[in-house]
Amino acid sequence: MGVVTYANGVEDFYCDEVLSGKITVENVLETENTLAFYHTRPFYDVHIVVIPKKHITSLIDVKSEDKDVLNDLFSVIQKVSKQVNDKYAACTVSTNIGENKAINICIGTFIMVTV
């Protein structure tokens, strides 16, 4: 499938559009290094995206200097997952990795819940 380039030339929707403030999103939780928000086009009844504010293309591209960013990212994922699980009794946490991922994103960790 390859990397999707949007009509406006954006290749990284979350970093280029969301973190820049070009697109308004409903925040779930925000820290200095991480943003969790409701997906703008959800595939599930509850679809929350958790991203680092630093552009990291994939979990397989993480550098040792990104350790603090990753620790914060996973702390936010844990908090948001607990909130979702407490409310709906289930959730799935997944991420896209590799050259053939559907879109080019900064580590987009999706917390998805079907209710």
N, CA and C of each residue as an Amber inpcrd file, in Angstrom:
protein
   345
   0.8260000  -1.1880000   0.0000000   0.0000000   0.0000000   0.0000000
   0.8710000   1.2540000   0.0000000   1.8960000   1.3310000   0.8550000
   2.7840000   2.4850000   0.8810000   2.2380000   3.6370000   1.6930000
   3.0090000   4.7110000   1.7180000   2.6530000   5.9030000   2.4930000
   1.6050000   6.7020000   1.7430000   0.6010000   7.1560000   2.4530000
  -0.4460000   7.9880000   1.8770000  -0.0180000   9.4480000   1.9530000
  -0.1060000  10.1600000   0.8430000   0.0890000  11.6080000   0.8470000
  -1.2740000  12.2190000   0.5880000  -1.7290000  13.0580000   1.5100000
  -3.0360000  13.6840000   1.3870000  -2.9990000  14.7560000   0.2990000
  -4.1840000  15.1810000  -0.1420000  -4.2930000  16.1550000  -1.2240000
  -3.5360000  17.4500000  -0.9220000  -3.4460000  17.8160000   0.3520000
  -2.7510000  19.0530000   0.7220000  -1.2510000  18.8420000   0.9090000
  -0.7270000  17.6560000   0.5310000   0.6970000  17.3790000   0.6090000
   1.1620000  16.8240000   1.9420000   0.2590000  16.6810000   2.8910000
   0.6020000  16.1830000   4.2280000   0.8730000  14.6870000   4.1510000
   1.9890000  14.2520000   4.7280000   2.2880000  12.8270000   4.8020000
   2.1120000  12.2870000   6.2140000   2.1490000  13.1400000   7.1980000
   2.0290000  12.7280000   8.5980000   0.8970000  13.5140000   9.2270000
  -0.3200000  12.9870000   9.1160000  -1.5100000  13.7060000   9.5630000
  -1.4160000  14.1650000  11.0090000  -1.0290000  13.2460000  11.9070000
  -1.0480000  13.5780000  13.3250000  -0.0470000  14.6600000  13.6760000
   1.1680000  14.5490000  13.1770000   2.1790000  15.5600000  13.4980000
   1.9410000  16.8500000  12.7140000   1.6390000  16.7380000  11.4300000
   1.4830000  17.9330000  10.6010000   0.1770000  18.6840000  10.8620000
  -0.8820000  17.9830000  11.1250000  -2.1880000  18.6250000  11.2590000
  -2.6390000  18.7860000  12.7090000  -2.5220000  17.7430000  13.5060000
  -3.0310000  17.7820000  14.8820000  -2.0970000  18.5660000  15.7940000
  -0.8290000  18.1890000  15.8360000   0.1010000  18.8610000  16.7440000
   0.3460000  20.3140000  16.3610000   0.1920000  20.6440000  15.1030000
   0.3730000  22.0280000  14.6570000  -0.8370000  22.8880000  15.0090000
  -1.9580000  22.2450000  15.3480000  -3.1740000  22.9880000  15.6720000
  -4.0400000  23.3050000  14.4670000  -3.6520000  22.8200000  13.2850000
  -4.4520000  23.0650000  12.0750000  -5.8100000  22.3800000  12.1660000
  -5.8430000  21.2420000  12.8590000  -7.0820000  20.4870000  13.0670000
  -7.3770000  20.5300000  14.5660000  -8.6120000  20.8510000  14.9060000
  -9.0170000  20.8600000  16.3120000  -9.4680000  19.4600000  16.7010000
  -8.9570000  18.9760000  17.8290000  -9.3370000  17.6560000  18.3170000
  -9.8260000  17.7740000  19.7540000 -10.5780000  16.7630000  20.1760000
 -11.0510000  16.7000000  21.5570000 -10.0340000  15.9070000  22.3700000
  -9.3170000  16.6090000  23.2380000  -8.2810000  15.9670000  24.0380000
  -8.8620000  15.0540000  25.1060000  -8.1840000  13.9440000  25.3390000
  -8.5010000  13.0240000  26.4230000  -7.5220000  13.2630000  27.5690000
  -6.2310000  13.3890000  27.2190000  -5.1770000  13.6170000  28.2080000
  -3.9790000  14.2090000  27.4740000  -3.3360000  15.2040000  28.0910000
  -2.1620000  15.8100000  27.4820000  -1.0850000  16.0270000  28.5360000
   0.1480000  15.7100000  28.1570000   1.3110000  15.9690000  29.0050000
   2.3000000  16.7880000  28.1760000   3.4460000  17.0520000  28.7480000
   4.4720000  17.8080000  28.0270000   4.9180000  17.0940000  26.7540000
   4.9400000  15.7510000  26.7770000   5.4690000  14.9760000  25.6570000
   4.4450000  14.1820000  24.8670000   3.1980000  14.1230000  25.3320000
   2.2230000  13.1980000  24.7510000   0.8510000  13.8510000  24.6340000
   0.1170000  13.4670000  23.5920000  -1.2590000  13.9210000  23.4160000
  -2.1510000  12.7140000  23.1390000  -3.2190000  12.5930000  23.8990000
  -4.2560000  11.5760000  23.6650000  -5.5330000  12.3270000  23.2920000
  -6.1580000  11.9170000  22.1970000  -7.3530000  12.6190000  21.7230000
  -8.2760000  11.6450000  21.0000000  -9.5530000  12.0400000  20.8800000
 -10.5040000  11.2220000  20.1400000 -10.2080000  11.3450000  18.6480000
 -10.1760000  10.1980000  17.9790000  -9.9030000  10.1370000  16.5430000
 -10.8930000  11.0300000  15.8060000 -10.4150000  11.7330000  14.7800000
 -11.2830000  12.6360000  14.0210000 -12.2310000  11.8990000  13.0790000
 -11.8890000  10.6550000  12.7510000 -12.7480000   9.8110000  11.9050000
 -12.7170000   8.3980000  12.4930000 -13.4060000   8.2100000  13.6050000
 -13.2910000   6.9370000  14.3330000 -13.8000000   5.7330000  13.5450000
 -13.0720000   4.6310000  13.7040000 -13.4900000   3.3540000  13.1410000
 -14.2780000   2.5410000  14.1560000 -14.2290000   2.9580000  15.4140000
 -14.8450000   2.2300000  16.5270000 -15.6850000   3.1950000  17.3310000
 -16.5690000   2.6640000  18.1660000 -17.4160000   3.5200000  18.9940000
 -16.5740000   4.4460000  19.8600000 -15.5060000   3.9340000  20.4160000
 -14.5370000   4.7480000  21.1460000 -13.1940000   4.5180000  20.4780000
 -12.5950000   5.5730000  19.9410000 -11.3350000   5.4450000  19.1920000
 -10.4450000   6.6140000  19.6040000  -9.4710000   6.3180000  20.4250000
  -8.5790000   7.3340000  20.9730000  -7.1910000   7.1220000  20.3970000
  -6.5690000   8.2130000  19.9750000  -5.2170000   8.1770000  19.4340000
  -4.2840000   8.7700000  20.4860000  -3.1660000   8.0950000  20.7370000
  -2.1600000   8.5970000  21.6640000  -0.8560000   8.7260000  20.8960000
  -0.3080000   9.9440000  20.8390000   0.9070000  10.1820000  20.0600000
   1.9320000  10.9710000  20.8790000   3.2060000  10.7360000  20.5870000
   4.2190000  11.5960000  21.2000000   4.2200000  12.9370000  20.4650000
   4.5770000  13.9860000  21.1550000   4.6570000  15.2980000  20.5100000
   5.9310000  15.4280000  19.6800000   6.8880000  14.5560000  19.9150000
   8.1010000  14.5060000  19.0950000   7.8530000  13.5360000  17.9470000
   8.2350000  13.9120000  16.7520000   8.0290000  13.0390000  15.5980000
   8.9550000  11.8210000  15.6750000   8.3550000  10.6700000  15.8340000
   9.0590000   9.3850000  15.7940000   8.2350000   8.5320000  14.8380000
   8.8200000   8.1000000  13.7460000   8.0230000   7.4560000  12.6930000
   7.4740000   6.0960000  13.0610000   8.1590000   5.3730000  13.9570000
   7.7190000   4.0170000  14.2720000   8.3990000   3.5400000  15.5500000
   7.7980000   2.5690000  16.1960000   8.4300000   1.9690000  17.3690000
   9.7830000   1.3640000  17.0200000   9.9410000   0.9000000  15.7870000
  11.2140000   0.2940000  15.3980000  12.2830000   1.3430000  15.0880000
  11.8960000   2.6330000  15.0840000  12.8380000   3.7190000  14.8360000
  13.2040000   4.4970000  16.0990000  12.7740000   4.0370000  17.2560000
  13.0170000   4.7560000  18.5070000  14.5110000   4.7560000  18.8210000
  15.0110000   5.9130000  19.1940000  16.4170000   6.0740000  19.5650000
  16.5360000   6.1030000  21.0910000  17.7200000   5.8130000  21.6090000
  17.9210000   5.8000000  23.0620000  17.6270000   7.1630000  23.6820000
  17.8640000   8.2410000  22.9440000  17.5770000   9.5740000  23.4880000
  16.0770000   9.8680000  23.5920000  15.2400000   8.9910000  23.0470000
  13.7870000   9.1580000  23.1260000  13.1800000   8.4260000  24.3230000
  14.0180000   7.9060000  25.2080000  13.5470000   7.0970000  26.3360000
  12.5050000   7.8400000  27.1820000  12.7510000   9.0970000  27.5130000
  11.8090000   9.8500000  28.3400000  10.4810000  10.0830000  27.6170000
  10.5580000  10.3240000  26.3110000   9.3430000  10.5130000  25.5110000
   8.5180000   9.2280000  25.5180000   9.1940000   8.0820000  25.3270000
   8.4990000   6.7880000  25.3200000   7.9190000   6.4480000  26.6830000
   8.6530000   6.7380000  27.7360000   8.1380000   6.4780000  29.0880000
   6.8580000   7.2670000  29.3230000   6.8580000   8.5280000  28.8990000
   5.6640000   9.3510000  29.0540000   4.5280000   8.8290000  28.1800000
   4.8480000   8.4670000  26.9400000   3.8430000   7.9360000  26.0230000
   3.1530000   6.7180000  26.6360000   3.9410000   5.7670000  27.1430000
   3.3510000   4.5550000  27.7020000   2.6270000   4.8220000  29.0170000
   3.0430000   5.8130000  29.7570000   2.3060000   6.2050000  30.9620000
   0.9170000   6.7270000  30.5920000   0.8510000   7.5510000  29.5530000
  -0.4390000   8.0740000  29.0890000  -1.2980000   6.9390000  28.5390000
  -0.7030000   6.0340000  27.7580000  -1.4500000   4.8910000  27.2380000
  -2.0410000   4.0900000  28.3920000  -1.2480000   3.8720000  29.4320000
  -1.7270000   3.1150000  30.5950000  -2.9040000   3.8260000  31.2670000
  -2.7980000   5.1280000  31.4730000  -3.8790000   5.8860000  32.1250000
  -5.1510000   5.8850000  31.2890000  -5.0040000   6.1440000  29.9960000
  -6.1740000   6.1910000  29.1150000  -6.7880000   4.7970000  28.9780000
  -5.9590000   3.7710000  28.8530000  -6.4650000   2.3970000  28.7660000
  -7.2630000   2.0260000  30.0110000  -6.7640000   2.4280000  31.1770000
  -7.4810000   2.1400000  32.4190000  -8.8340000   2.8330000  32.4400000
  -8.8710000   4.1000000  32.0200000 -10.1460000   4.8360000  31.9650000
 -11.1400000   4.1380000  31.0390000 -10.6530000   3.7500000  29.8530000
 -11.5270000   3.0900000  28.8780000 -11.9700000   1.7290000  29.4010000
 -11.0430000   0.9610000  29.9480000 -11.3700000  -0.3620000  30.4780000
 -12.3470000  -0.2650000  31.6450000 -12.1530000   0.6980000  32.5330000
 -13.0660000   0.8770000  33.6650000 -14.4850000   1.1900000  33.1940000
 -14.6010000   1.9510000  32.1150000 -15.9260000   2.3410000  31.6130000
 -16.5800000   1.2630000  30.7550000 -15.7790000   0.5690000  29.9090000
 -16.3430000  -0.3710000  28.9410000 -15.9640000  -1.8340000  29.1680000
 -15.1190000  -2.0950000  30.1360000 -14.6770000  -3.4480000  30.5070000
 -13.7930000  -4.1100000  29.4490000 -13.2320000  -3.3120000  28.5380000
 -12.3090000  -3.8620000  27.5290000 -11.7060000  -2.7270000  26.7180000
 -10.5320000  -3.0030000  26.1690000  -9.9580000  -2.1090000  25.1630000
  -8.8140000  -2.8260000  24.4680000  -8.4630000  -2.3380000  23.2980000
  -7.3520000  -2.8850000  22.5280000  -6.3610000  -1.7590000  22.2900000
  -5.0800000  -2.0390000  22.4800000  -4.0270000  -1.0680000  22.1950000
  -3.2050000  -1.6350000  21.0460000  -3.0560000  -0.8580000  19.9750000
  -2.2660000  -1.3350000  18.8390000  -1.5490000  -0.1700000  18.1890000
  -0.5810000  -0.4910000  17.3340000   0.1700000   0.5330000  16.6150000
   0.4720000   0.0490000  15.2060000   0.8050000   0.9710000  14.3250000
   1.1930000   0.6510000  12.9540000   2.7080000   0.6780000  12.8540000
   3.2830000  -0.3330000  12.2220000   4.7320000  -0.4210000  12.0590000
   5.0430000  -0.8760000  10.6370000   6.1120000  -0.3620000  10.0640000
   6.6110000  -0.8610000   8.7900000   6.3710000   0.0570000   7.6120000
   7.0520000  -0.2340000   6.5340000   6.9700000   0.5710000   5.3220000
   5.5830000   0.5660000   4.6960000   4.8390000  -0.5220000   4.8420000
   3.5440000  -0.6410000   4.1820000   2.3750000  -0.3070000   5.0850000
   2.6330000   0.4350000   6.1710000   1.5230000   0.8590000   7.0240000
   0.6330000   1.7990000   6.2210000  -0.6250000   1.8690000   6.5870000
  -1.6010000   2.6100000   5.8020000  -1.2810000   4.0950000   5.7050000
  -0.7830000   4.6830000   6.7780000  -0.4350000   6.1050000   6.7560000
   0.8810000   6.3090000   7.4640000   1.5910000   7.3640000   7.1010000
   2.8530000   7.7080000   7.7420000   2.5270000   8.5530000   8.9650000
   2.8050000   8.0280000  10.1330000   2.4490000   8.7340000  11.3580000
   3.6010000   8.7130000  12.3300000   3.6000000   9.6980000  13.2250000
   4.5000000   9.5870000  14.3450000   3.8750000   8.5080000  15.2140000
   4.6710000   7.6710000  15.8480000   4.1720000   6.5010000  16.5620000
   2.7210000   6.7150000  16.9680000   1.8040000   6.2890000  16.2130000
   0.4000000   6.4610000  16.5370000  -0.0770000   5.2250000  17.2630000
  -0.2680000   5.3340000  18.5160000  -0.7660000   4.1990000  19.2670000
  -2.2540000   4.4150000  19.4390000  -3.0410000   3.5030000  18.9270000
  -4.4870000   3.6550000  18.9470000  -5.0680000   2.8020000  20.0570000
  -5.8980000   3.3990000  20.8500000  -6.6520000   2.6410000  21.8440000
  -8.0530000   2.5530000  21.2900000  -8.4630000   1.3400000  20.9560000
  -9.7490000   1.1520000  20.3000000 -10.6840000   0.3150000  21.1460000
 -11.9150000   0.7210000  21.1790000 -12.9090000  -0.0240000  21.9430000
 -14.1630000  -0.1490000  21.1030000 -14.6640000  -1.3520000  21.0140000
 -15.9790000  -1.5230000  20.4030000 -16.9620000  -1.7870000  21.5220000
 -18.0260000  -1.0590000  21.5100000 -19.0300000  -1.1690000  22.5740000
 -20.3210000  -1.7170000  21.9990000
